[in-house]
Amino acid sequence: MIHKLALFISLFFTACMVQAQVLNPVTWTGDVEKLSDTEYNLIFNAEIEEHWHLYSQDMPEGGALPTEFIYDSLSRVNNYKLIGKTLESPYITAYDKVFEMDLNYFDEEATFTQKIEVLNPNLKIIEVEASFQACDDERCIYQSKIVTFDLTTATSATEDPSNFIEDETKTVVKKDNKPLAAEKENKGLLTIFFTAFFLGFLVLLTPCVFPMIPMTVSFFTKQSKTRASGIKNALLYGFFIIVIYTLLGTAISAIFGSNAMYEFSTGVTFNAIMFIALMVFAFSFLGAFEIMLPNSWVNKVDSGANRGGIVGIFFMALALAVVSFSCTFPIAGTALLDAATKGGIAPIVSMLGFSSAIALPFGLFAFFPSWLNSLPKSGGWLNTVKVVLGFLELAFAFKFLSMIDLVLEWHFLEREVFLAIWIAIFGTLGLYLLGKIKLPHDSPLEHISVGRLSMAILALSFTVYMVPGLWGAPLKLISGFPPPMSTNSESPYGVGYMKKQVSASGEFVAKELPKDAHFGPNDLIAFHDYDKGMAYAKKVNKPVMLDFTGLTCVNCRKMEEQVWVEDEIYALLDNEVVLISLYVDDRTKLPEAEQFESELTGNKVRTYGHKWLEFQQTRYNTNAQPLYVIQNLDGEDISPTVGYTPDPKEYYEWLKKGIENFKE
């Protein structure tokens, strides 16, 4: 009796604690613009709380749920009709490590516009349902809100149609919109700059560029009449290197604009071009052939360098770019194309960083010529650097091929195959650095330097690190490069999966799938319908674990992939409870007879996701996922609810206690 009283008090205080957990991170309001006597713009204004994201209508498969506007066909009949697509203000695109893809989202605010033609002159009020997902760093919610538009309060239209452009996906963005998150964009440009700067530094260590440094600096310092003149000429030389490469970035930026290149980069064509280009660059660096410009171009540039003065220095800088083309183009091209996918001034910033790294030593050594004596002599190590870059280019090429495989659903380059290729590439690189493999332009290797040995150890260690990934290990260090875990075909449920399917005697145990059940995360048997799951629980006399989750819930996936796979937790989930996973963002339509009006919002509950979200909010007064609770066979809670619990020990204790409460 005392134990039951304590349990009741615990559940009571838990219920009190969750009273303020209903989250409303996005506030919607509606405005109306009058375009003519019968045409109007319905403007959806979304105010987004700090740290939260609202997602675009244009989202890739496998990412977060897109924002959707539902214009009730019944209320539209003979009242109004839609003209074109719903337009949206520009979004931010950033890589998400969990979804392993670029996601399009809004910060702080977003605006959506739908043009309509009014058919009923007596129409005054229009109601539209906004269905959306919003996430912060820890939680995701899925909601629907009714946005009301009063045509009698319409204002005159102020938006200039020329400010909009329409892309291939029919999503409309403004051409001259200010960035919604300038600070984030600035950080992104800094990242692009320093990444390109690092790549430029690597180019300095190639056999096409490194020998040019002492030769060029010595030419300026010895041929000039005074030391000051030599320094000035060397600085001009470096400046012109920056100008040449930055002009290239400017041209790319002007040609492709801020949006066209991004749209191009998300398609199969771009990824195919990148794969082929990187493969060509890789084999060139490995010594199969040289990428050379026509000799006539080189001769013309050389003749210009003989003019002397500022013009001559410019052509000397251009000559460096032309002569070193076989080494610089593969790396500069990779950096430039990657930056071009970001749009805007990113290509300019990228080439500014790249060329600054190349120009820097010419200025420094002109100021301090004695430093030239400390430079290592040219030799076979320069070709080694080039070969290492070739291996890296080869590895990155398969990243672009995997993107094609995902988009076209070929399923030939799934996660295990991709990792096997990377293991082979980096393993071969390690053997090459140890001198076990020789390539066409390698010099005889009498001994291995400490630096080369260190790089070999690093490459081989990375190779060993990737091996468990063949059986489903997450490999967090390279998250985002291999295809997602869901593409695993040999071991789709991670390390330890086969062990969990084996009995104590070492024999395989085949799971029987009950009626109306599904194989859920980690091959756990799960029900997606509450009533059917509860009926099965009564049949087998086991407690129910409700799992309020989402198809695009970030922390739900973390729990399933990092916590549920722990042996003790997996054993309890597999044997001691009936798992009912209720997906609140499931957009499958309910049968017409099962649709109803929400008691909380007044909206019509049309989908299974809406149904389970209504259940969660009504019963637990929260709309955040994941949410877990243990119930007995009467549907009564016998444990406090818990949300995202990344500590396996804490989650195990909660789960074990709930099961014990059922047995008492």
XYZ file of C-alpha atoms in Angstrom:
664
model
C 0.000 0.000 0.000
C 2.791 2.398 0.904
C 4.600 1.538 -2.337
C 1.475 2.267 -4.420
C 0.966 5.555 -2.564
C 4.573 6.535 -3.293
C 4.090 5.640 -6.963
C 0.912 7.752 -7.099
C 2.693 10.739 -5.548
C 5.582 10.348 -8.002
C 3.240 10.274 -10.982
C 1.266 13.236 -9.623
C 4.328 15.433 -9.326
C 5.531 14.289 -12.743
C 2.208 15.333 -14.231
C 2.495 18.706 -12.539
C 5.985 19.190 -13.913
C 4.874 18.643 -17.517
C 2.028 21.153 -17.395
C 4.196 23.782 -19.086
C 5.702 21.474 -21.664
C 3.404 22.206 -24.603
C 5.680 23.982 -27.036
C 4.572 26.638 -29.500
C 7.825 27.853 -31.073
C 6.126 29.208 -34.212
C 3.391 31.858 -34.152
C 1.309 32.287 -37.299
C -0.630 35.336 -38.434
C -2.343 36.113 -41.728
C -2.417 39.312 -43.787
C -4.247 40.046 -47.033
C -3.110 42.185 -49.971
C -5.596 43.269 -52.622
C -4.260 43.053 -56.166
C -7.499 43.747 -58.043
C -11.239 43.436 -57.510
C -10.985 39.644 -57.559
C -7.320 38.824 -56.896
C -5.643 38.785 -53.492
C -2.402 37.676 -51.866
C -2.771 35.563 -48.723
C 0.360 36.244 -46.660
C 1.375 33.761 -43.948
C 3.685 35.368 -41.371
C 5.626 32.979 -39.132
C 7.469 34.282 -36.059
C 9.997 31.714 -34.876
C 11.357 31.578 -31.339
C 15.093 31.883 -30.763
C 17.093 28.680 -31.376
C 14.202 27.076 -33.298
C 14.020 26.306 -37.036
C 10.975 26.193 -39.306
C 11.518 24.178 -42.479
C 10.975 25.139 -46.093
C 8.334 23.709 -48.434
C 11.241 22.383 -50.489
C 12.957 19.601 -48.541
C 14.977 16.573 -49.711
C 13.727 13.050 -49.106
C 14.833 11.699 -45.742
C 15.143 15.149 -44.156
C 12.845 17.106 -41.886
C 9.194 17.451 -42.858
C 8.456 20.364 -45.179
C 5.997 23.105 -44.296
C 2.668 22.468 -46.008
C -0.444 24.601 -46.473
C -3.754 22.779 -46.733
C -6.450 24.692 -48.586
C -9.673 22.832 -47.783
C -11.174 21.814 -51.119
C -14.718 21.868 -49.707
C -14.500 25.473 -48.528
C -12.852 26.510 -51.789
C -15.585 25.251 -54.082
C -17.328 28.252 -55.670
C -15.489 30.574 -53.237
C -11.924 30.998 -54.510
C -9.229 29.289 -56.520
C -5.447 29.170 -56.154
C -3.208 30.881 -58.692
C 0.238 29.307 -58.900
C 2.240 27.857 -56.016
C 2.659 29.105 -52.476
C 5.760 31.305 -52.509
C 8.219 31.601 -49.629
C 10.895 33.996 -48.438
C 14.541 32.891 -48.833
C 15.700 30.138 -46.532
C 19.037 29.206 -45.010
C 20.707 26.013 -46.223
C 23.048 24.226 -43.841
C 24.370 20.706 -43.410
C 22.702 18.636 -40.684
C 24.901 15.903 -39.207
C 21.971 13.817 -38.018
C 20.080 13.760 -41.309
C 23.435 13.746 -43.167
C 22.219 16.202 -45.784
C 21.626 19.887 -46.403
C 18.353 21.145 -44.894
C 16.468 24.306 -45.857
C 15.123 26.218 -42.893
C 14.079 29.629 -41.553
C 15.327 31.450 -38.458
C 13.441 34.174 -36.581
C 10.788 34.715 -39.242
C 9.408 33.457 -42.519
C 6.832 34.654 -45.024
C 4.719 32.565 -47.394
C 2.455 34.064 -50.070
C -0.379 32.475 -52.024
C -2.189 34.325 -54.810
C -5.917 33.585 -55.128
C -8.858 34.583 -57.297
C -12.113 35.160 -55.405
C -15.137 33.586 -57.099
C -17.740 34.450 -54.466
C -18.161 38.254 -54.057
C -19.666 37.683 -50.596
C -16.622 35.772 -49.319
C -15.063 37.493 -46.281
C -13.132 34.877 -44.282
C -10.679 32.228 -45.518
C -9.107 29.646 -43.203
C -5.995 27.677 -44.202
C -4.249 24.956 -42.223
C -0.466 25.345 -41.847
C 1.133 21.969 -41.160
C 4.788 22.167 -40.147
C 7.732 20.785 -38.210
C 9.995 22.893 -36.019
C 13.184 21.820 -34.251
C 15.810 23.216 -31.927
C 19.059 21.580 -30.856
C 17.265 19.133 -28.559
C 13.620 18.762 -29.605
C 11.339 18.583 -32.597
C 7.612 19.247 -32.690
C 5.051 18.635 -35.402
C 1.993 20.900 -35.397
C -0.905 22.188 -37.450
C -2.332 25.670 -37.036
C -5.326 27.362 -38.640
C -4.408 30.742 -40.162
C -7.364 33.080 -40.698
C -7.561 35.731 -43.439
C -10.125 38.539 -43.392
C -10.603 39.849 -46.925
C -12.390 42.950 -45.630
C -9.123 44.182 -44.061
C -7.035 43.744 -47.221
C -4.413 46.417 -47.921
C -3.062 47.513 -51.282
C -0.286 45.303 -52.643
C 3.214 46.739 -52.171
C 5.385 43.850 -53.399
C 7.048 44.346 -56.761
C 6.628 41.095 -58.763
C 10.060 41.611 -60.306
C 11.605 40.874 -56.903
C 10.673 37.225 -57.295
C 12.150 34.474 -59.391
C 10.904 30.926 -59.844
C 13.247 27.965 -59.821
C 12.848 24.475 -61.239
C 11.111 23.189 -58.102
C 8.534 26.008 -58.348
C 9.681 27.391 -55.035
C 9.919 31.186 -55.279
C 12.562 33.256 -53.559
C 13.353 36.969 -53.569
C 16.384 38.085 -55.513
C 17.337 40.945 -53.230
C 16.321 39.627 -49.834
C 18.607 40.359 -46.872
C 20.055 37.264 -45.212
C 17.875 36.019 -42.367
C 20.941 35.035 -40.368
C 23.798 37.303 -41.360
C 25.933 36.157 -38.484
C 25.690 32.523 -39.560
C 26.444 33.444 -43.155
C 29.524 35.395 -42.065
C 30.732 32.362 -40.143
C 30.108 30.245 -43.223
C 32.186 32.580 -45.384
C 35.026 32.512 -42.849
C 34.961 28.721 -42.946
C 35.113 28.806 -46.744
C 38.014 31.286 -46.638
C 40.154 29.302 -44.219
C 39.354 25.961 -45.876
C 40.496 27.380 -49.203
C 43.535 28.960 -47.498
C 44.535 25.525 -46.182
C 44.123 24.020 -49.656
C 46.275 26.811 -51.079
C 48.925 25.966 -48.527
C 48.861 22.341 -49.703
C 49.378 23.534 -53.278
C 52.582 25.267 -52.142
C 53.959 21.839 -51.232
C 53.469 20.359 -54.700
C 56.360 19.918 -57.181
C 54.765 22.449 -59.562
C 54.848 25.359 -57.090
C 57.380 24.753 -54.308
C 60.534 25.065 -56.477
C 59.185 28.359 -57.861
C 59.295 30.077 -54.465
C 63.083 30.465 -54.007
C 63.605 31.002 -57.747
C 61.055 33.819 -57.999
C 62.017 35.567 -54.757
C 65.720 35.406 -55.674
C 64.921 36.850 -59.095
C 63.184 39.892 -57.597
C 65.728 40.538 -54.844
C 68.810 40.099 -57.065
C 67.548 41.730 -60.275
C 66.145 44.828 -58.563
C 68.401 47.817 -58.082
C 67.502 48.251 -54.413
C 66.167 45.960 -51.678
C 63.059 48.143 -51.387
C 62.392 47.729 -55.098
C 62.805 43.962 -54.822
C 60.343 43.798 -51.942
C 57.864 45.961 -53.865
C 58.078 43.739 -56.945
C 57.660 40.554 -54.901
C 54.603 42.034 -53.167
C 53.165 43.043 -56.540
C 53.769 39.507 -57.757
C 51.840 38.092 -54.788
C 49.104 40.693 -55.239
C 48.615 39.722 -58.881
C 48.360 36.042 -57.907
C 45.465 37.009 -55.625
C 43.889 39.147 -58.361
C 44.056 36.361 -60.966
C 42.438 33.692 -58.803
C 39.895 36.058 -57.246
C 38.799 37.174 -60.727
C 38.153 33.503 -61.475
C 35.947 33.271 -58.371
C 34.161 36.492 -59.357
C 33.407 35.096 -62.800
C 31.917 31.915 -61.333
C 29.837 33.960 -58.889
C 28.558 36.246 -61.663
C 27.747 33.390 -64.036
C 25.887 31.181 -61.610
C 24.398 33.725 -59.213
C 23.342 33.031 -55.647
C 20.735 30.346 -56.274
C 21.282 28.697 -59.642
C 24.463 26.906 -58.626
C 22.896 25.577 -55.443
C 19.967 24.160 -57.389
C 22.408 22.657 -59.888
C 24.540 21.183 -57.101
C 21.646 19.229 -55.613
C 21.080 17.314 -58.841
C 22.599 14.236 -60.389
C 24.417 16.176 -63.132
C 26.583 18.182 -60.743
C 27.496 15.158 -58.621
C 28.374 13.216 -61.773
C 30.617 16.059 -62.980
C 32.332 16.257 -59.584
C 32.866 12.482 -59.471
C 34.426 12.390 -62.944
C 36.522 15.520 -62.320
C 37.883 14.244 -58.999
C 38.697 10.855 -60.505
C 40.636 12.568 -63.316
C 42.421 14.829 -60.803
C 43.223 11.842 -58.574
C 44.771 9.742 -61.351
C 46.721 12.780 -62.511
C 48.182 13.292 -59.033
C 48.934 9.575 -58.754
C 51.078 9.824 -61.894
C 48.909 8.289 -64.610
C 49.121 11.427 -66.774
C 49.656 15.196 -66.565
C 46.919 17.774 -67.044
C 48.560 20.390 -69.238
C 47.394 23.543 -70.971
C 48.288 24.013 -74.670
C 51.918 25.072 -75.210
C 50.777 28.072 -77.250
C 49.086 29.488 -74.151
C 52.245 29.034 -72.100
C 54.394 30.714 -74.772
C 52.092 33.739 -74.993
C 52.162 34.216 -71.237
C 55.979 33.889 -71.188
C 56.325 36.539 -73.881
C 54.211 38.903 -71.781
C 56.427 38.297 -68.755
C 59.430 39.665 -70.685
C 57.915 43.143 -71.004
C 59.195 44.292 -67.643
C 57.562 46.735 -65.237
C 54.183 46.159 -63.612
C 52.748 44.531 -66.755
C 55.635 42.073 -66.830
C 55.126 41.188 -63.154
C 51.441 40.542 -63.827
C 52.313 38.137 -66.637
C 54.875 36.431 -64.390
C 52.083 35.780 -61.874
C 49.867 34.539 -64.684
C 52.723 32.314 -65.854
C 52.866 30.703 -62.405
C 49.125 29.943 -62.606
C 49.529 28.473 -66.104
C 52.724 26.491 -65.547
C 51.511 25.028 -62.233
C 48.086 24.236 -63.722
C 48.491 20.458 -63.371
C 48.955 20.818 -59.584
C 46.785 23.814 -58.759
C 43.729 23.152 -60.936
C 42.578 19.925 -59.241
C 42.668 21.540 -55.791
C 41.523 25.010 -56.838
C 38.725 23.489 -58.933
C 37.509 21.382 -56.014
C 37.492 24.383 -53.660
C 35.834 26.606 -56.244
C 33.028 24.199 -57.136
C 32.326 23.472 -53.489
C 32.101 27.213 -52.766
C 29.939 27.774 -55.834
C 27.288 25.478 -54.388
C 26.875 27.949 -51.500
C 26.052 30.731 -53.976
C 26.556 34.471 -53.536
C 30.106 35.672 -52.991
C 31.333 32.305 -51.692
C 33.405 31.575 -54.846
C 35.109 34.975 -54.516
C 35.894 34.365 -50.848
C 37.148 30.869 -51.646
C 39.591 32.022 -54.318
C 40.685 34.932 -52.112
C 41.667 32.460 -49.389
C 43.255 30.034 -51.840
C 45.375 32.645 -53.603
C 46.344 34.399 -50.360
C 48.016 31.208 -49.159
C 49.970 30.925 -52.434
C 50.961 34.609 -52.462
C 51.952 34.825 -48.791
C 55.407 33.140 -48.967
C 56.549 35.349 -51.872
C 55.988 38.453 -49.762
C 57.435 36.969 -46.564
C 60.609 35.677 -48.188
C 61.086 38.988 -49.990
C 61.085 40.753 -46.605
C 63.232 38.066 -44.973
C 65.395 36.521 -47.731
C 67.571 34.725 -45.171
C 64.589 32.440 -44.471
C 65.116 30.884 -47.904
C 68.097 29.036 -46.477
C 65.793 27.210 -44.067
C 63.514 25.893 -46.816
C 63.884 22.150 -47.404
C 65.398 21.217 -50.730
C 63.172 20.021 -53.514
C 63.114 16.280 -53.898
C 61.015 13.146 -53.893
C 58.997 14.334 -50.903
C 57.202 16.834 -53.174
C 55.864 13.990 -55.311
C 54.813 12.202 -52.123
C 52.702 15.196 -51.165
C 51.144 15.158 -54.622
C 50.352 11.435 -54.368
C 48.782 11.865 -50.924
C 46.543 14.573 -52.380
C 45.670 12.146 -55.167
C 44.480 9.547 -52.653
C 42.357 12.194 -50.903
C 40.825 13.316 -54.211
C 40.031 9.667 -54.967
C 38.282 9.214 -51.619
C 36.201 12.384 -52.010
C 35.175 11.346 -55.534
C 33.175 8.446 -54.110
C 31.267 10.823 -51.846
C 29.746 12.427 -54.946
C 29.067 9.038 -56.511
C 27.238 7.979 -53.352
C 25.008 11.062 -53.663
C 24.017 9.935 -57.162
C 23.324 6.453 -55.819
C 21.053 7.846 -53.095
C 19.106 10.143 -55.409
C 18.571 7.541 -58.162
C 18.074 4.719 -55.625
C 20.499 2.404 -57.393
C 21.565 0.817 -54.074
C 24.927 -0.362 -55.418
C 27.047 2.030 -53.331
C 25.448 1.517 -49.954
C 27.194 2.223 -46.685
C 29.212 -1.004 -46.417
C 30.439 -0.781 -50.026
C 31.372 2.884 -49.598
C 33.301 2.134 -46.398
C 35.014 -0.851 -48.019
C 36.255 1.463 -50.793
C 37.495 4.036 -48.282
C 39.199 1.324 -46.231
C 40.976 0.136 -49.379
C 41.993 3.699 -50.358
C 43.375 4.751 -46.980
C 44.904 1.331 -46.346
C 46.737 1.599 -49.667
C 47.809 5.128 -48.757
C 49.309 3.814 -45.520
C 51.229 1.096 -47.381
C 52.434 3.679 -49.916
C 53.769 5.938 -47.165
C 55.589 2.949 -45.659
C 57.281 2.391 -49.020
C 55.506 -0.898 -49.765
C 53.961 0.490 -52.959
C 55.688 2.637 -55.586
C 54.084 4.847 -58.230
C 55.469 6.141 -61.586
C 57.193 9.363 -60.451
C 58.502 8.176 -57.069
C 62.177 8.539 -56.215
C 64.072 5.636 -54.618
C 63.222 5.472 -50.902
C 66.274 4.598 -48.813
C 64.641 5.323 -45.475
C 61.324 6.589 -44.060
C 61.338 9.982 -42.373
C 59.588 10.552 -39.067
C 57.000 12.749 -40.768
C 56.221 10.126 -43.398
C 56.002 7.403 -40.761
C 53.615 9.558 -38.707
C 51.368 10.059 -41.735
C 51.415 6.320 -42.433
C 50.377 5.544 -38.866
C 47.589 8.125 -39.123
C 46.308 6.658 -42.418
C 46.405 3.072 -41.135
C 44.775 4.044 -37.826
C 41.966 5.717 -39.753
C 41.628 2.561 -41.841
C 41.266 0.390 -38.740
C 38.785 2.896 -37.256
C 36.486 2.475 -40.262
C 36.417 -1.340 -40.183
C 33.636 -1.653 -37.525
C 31.512 0.561 -39.767
C 31.122 -2.434 -42.077
C 28.898 -3.919 -39.361
C 27.017 -0.733 -38.557
C 29.227 1.294 -36.191
C 28.228 4.988 -36.482
C 31.777 6.334 -37.184
C 31.077 9.808 -35.800
C 34.424 11.201 -37.000
C 33.295 10.972 -40.615
C 29.599 11.576 -40.088
C 28.125 13.005 -43.278
C 30.593 11.400 -45.682
C 29.374 7.787 -45.912
C 25.770 7.080 -46.912
C 23.364 7.088 -43.947
C 22.985 4.099 -41.625
C 19.615 3.300 -43.180
C 21.379 2.139 -46.376
C 23.164 -0.694 -44.557
C 22.073 -3.954 -46.172
C 24.502 -6.474 -44.635
C 24.052 -5.278 -41.037
C 21.243 -2.702 -41.015
C 20.873 -2.493 -37.268
C 24.401 -1.782 -36.155
C 27.152 -3.529 -34.226
C 25.834 -6.320 -32.034
C 22.738 -6.956 -34.134
C 23.696 -10.542 -34.972
C 24.537 -11.208 -31.325
C 21.080 -10.088 -30.281
C 19.563 -12.579 -32.717
C 21.474 -15.528 -31.231
C 20.295 -17.636 -28.306
C 22.462 -18.626 -25.352
C 23.246 -21.929 -27.072
C 24.652 -20.067 -30.064
C 21.787 -20.891 -32.402
C 19.926 -18.305 -34.474
C 16.504 -17.387 -33.164
C 13.922 -16.301 -35.726
C 11.522 -13.626 -34.552
C 7.846 -14.129 -35.259
C 6.054 -10.980 -36.336
C 2.655 -10.717 -34.609
C -0.384 -9.630 -36.576
C -0.475 -5.838 -37.187
C 3.115 -5.455 -35.929
C 6.194 -4.171 -37.762
C 9.933 -4.523 -37.443
C 10.932 -1.199 -35.924
C 14.297 0.343 -35.010
C 17.076 -2.219 -34.397
C 14.700 -4.983 -35.559
C 12.517 -4.572 -32.476
C 8.913 -5.667 -32.919
C 6.713 -2.587 -32.698
C 3.098 -1.618 -33.186
C 2.136 1.654 -34.849
C -1.442 1.596 -33.619
C -2.262 2.055 -29.935
C -5.354 -0.163 -29.764
C -3.768 -3.034 -31.696
C -0.617 -2.869 -29.591
C -2.613 -2.825 -26.379
C -4.635 -5.860 -27.503
C -1.411 -7.781 -28.138
C -0.003 -6.740 -24.750
C -3.077 -8.237 -23.043
C -2.584 -11.423 -25.017
C 1.058 -11.864 -23.922
C 0.591 -10.200 -20.499
C 3.371 -7.659 -20.865
C 3.490 -3.931 -20.057
C 3.333 -1.415 -22.881
C 6.040 1.131 -23.618
C 4.582 4.074 -25.496
C 7.109 5.685 -27.797
C 5.865 9.037 -29.079
C 8.238 9.599 -31.959
C 8.529 11.109 -35.419
C 9.819 10.047 -38.796
C 12.093 13.101 -38.786
C 12.716 13.368 -35.028
C 16.455 13.926 -34.533
C 16.681 12.906 -30.888
C 14.425 9.914 -31.485
C 17.034 8.555 -33.901
C 19.794 9.281 -31.398
C 17.965 7.313 -28.718
C 17.356 4.377 -31.061
C 20.905 4.285 -32.440
C 22.886 5.119 -29.303
C 20.774 4.080 -26.279
C 18.397 1.318 -27.356
C 21.291 -0.722 -28.788
C 22.880 -1.155 -25.343
C 22.652 -4.848 -24.484
C 20.714 -4.520 -21.213
C 18.262 -1.983 -22.655
C 17.794 -3.939 -25.868
C 17.025 -7.118 -23.902
C 14.263 -5.356 -21.950
C 12.747 -3.766 -25.038
C 12.926 -7.037 -26.952
C 11.575 -9.380 -24.273
C 9.874 -7.529 -21.417
C 7.611 -4.894 -23.013
C 5.307 -4.413 -25.971
C 6.637 -1.453 -27.933
C 4.048 0.905 -29.419
C 5.685 3.578 -31.565
C 3.269 6.384 -32.409
C 4.594 8.629 -35.196
C 3.146 12.111 -34.726
C 4.279 13.252 -38.169
C 2.798 10.342 -40.112
C 0.843 12.030 -42.909
C -1.127 8.939 -43.902
C -4.775 9.965 -44.149
C -7.227 8.567 -41.626
C -10.332 6.930 -43.070
C -13.046 9.568 -43.445
C -15.136 7.934 -40.696
C -12.232 8.205 -38.206
C -11.482 11.895 -38.775
C -12.605 14.210 -35.997
C -12.294 17.745 -34.678
C -9.465 18.420 -32.225
C -10.538 19.334 -28.707
C -7.355 21.356 -28.276
C -7.087 23.364 -31.489
C -10.436 22.991 -33.193
C -8.621 21.739 -36.311
C -9.838 18.669 -38.126
C -7.664 15.654 -37.344
C -7.121 14.154 -40.799
C -3.971 12.022 -40.465
C -2.630 9.318 -38.191
C 0.117 11.700 -37.117
C -2.455 14.280 -36.040
C -4.309 11.545 -34.134
C -1.273 10.463 -32.132
C -0.195 14.060 -31.522
C -3.689 14.818 -30.222
C -3.414 11.780 -27.927
C -0.014 12.921 -26.645
C -1.084 16.497 -25.995
C -4.417 15.579 -24.428
C -2.984 12.948 -22.118
C 0.475 14.309 -21.333
C 0.141 18.004 -22.106
C 3.293 18.031 -24.239
C 4.023 17.950 -27.935
C 7.787 17.271 -27.845
C 9.322 14.016 -29.029
C 10.652 11.628 -28.028
C 8.365 10.879 -25.085
C 8.347 7.506 -23.338
C 5.943 6.053 -20.770
C 5.157 2.587 -19.363
C 1.500 1.520 -19.109
C -0.288 -1.481 -17.621
C -2.892 -3.549 -19.461
C -5.651 -1.098 -18.524
C -3.834 1.752 -20.247
C -2.818 3.356 -16.934
C 0.601 4.965 -16.570
C 2.804 3.078 -14.140
C 5.928 5.166 -14.611
C 6.768 8.837 -14.958
C 7.201 10.064 -18.535
C 10.714 10.680 -19.792
C 11.954 12.437 -22.906
C 15.361 12.500 -24.540
C 17.650 10.574 -22.162
C 21.102 10.133 -23.728
C 22.550 8.476 -20.596
C 22.001 4.708 -21.125
C 22.318 3.973 -17.410
C 19.621 6.481 -16.496
C 17.312 5.211 -19.243
C 17.870 1.593 -18.202
C 16.971 2.358 -14.583
C 13.774 4.106 -15.713
C 12.799 1.244 -17.997
C 13.581 -1.431 -15.434
C 11.575 0.368 -12.724
C 8.526 0.612 -14.983
C 8.640 -3.115 -15.705
C 8.983 -3.875 -11.978
C 5.925 -1.713 -11.264
C 3.918 -3.821 -13.716
C 4.924 -7.077 -12.040
C 4.032 -5.948 -8.496
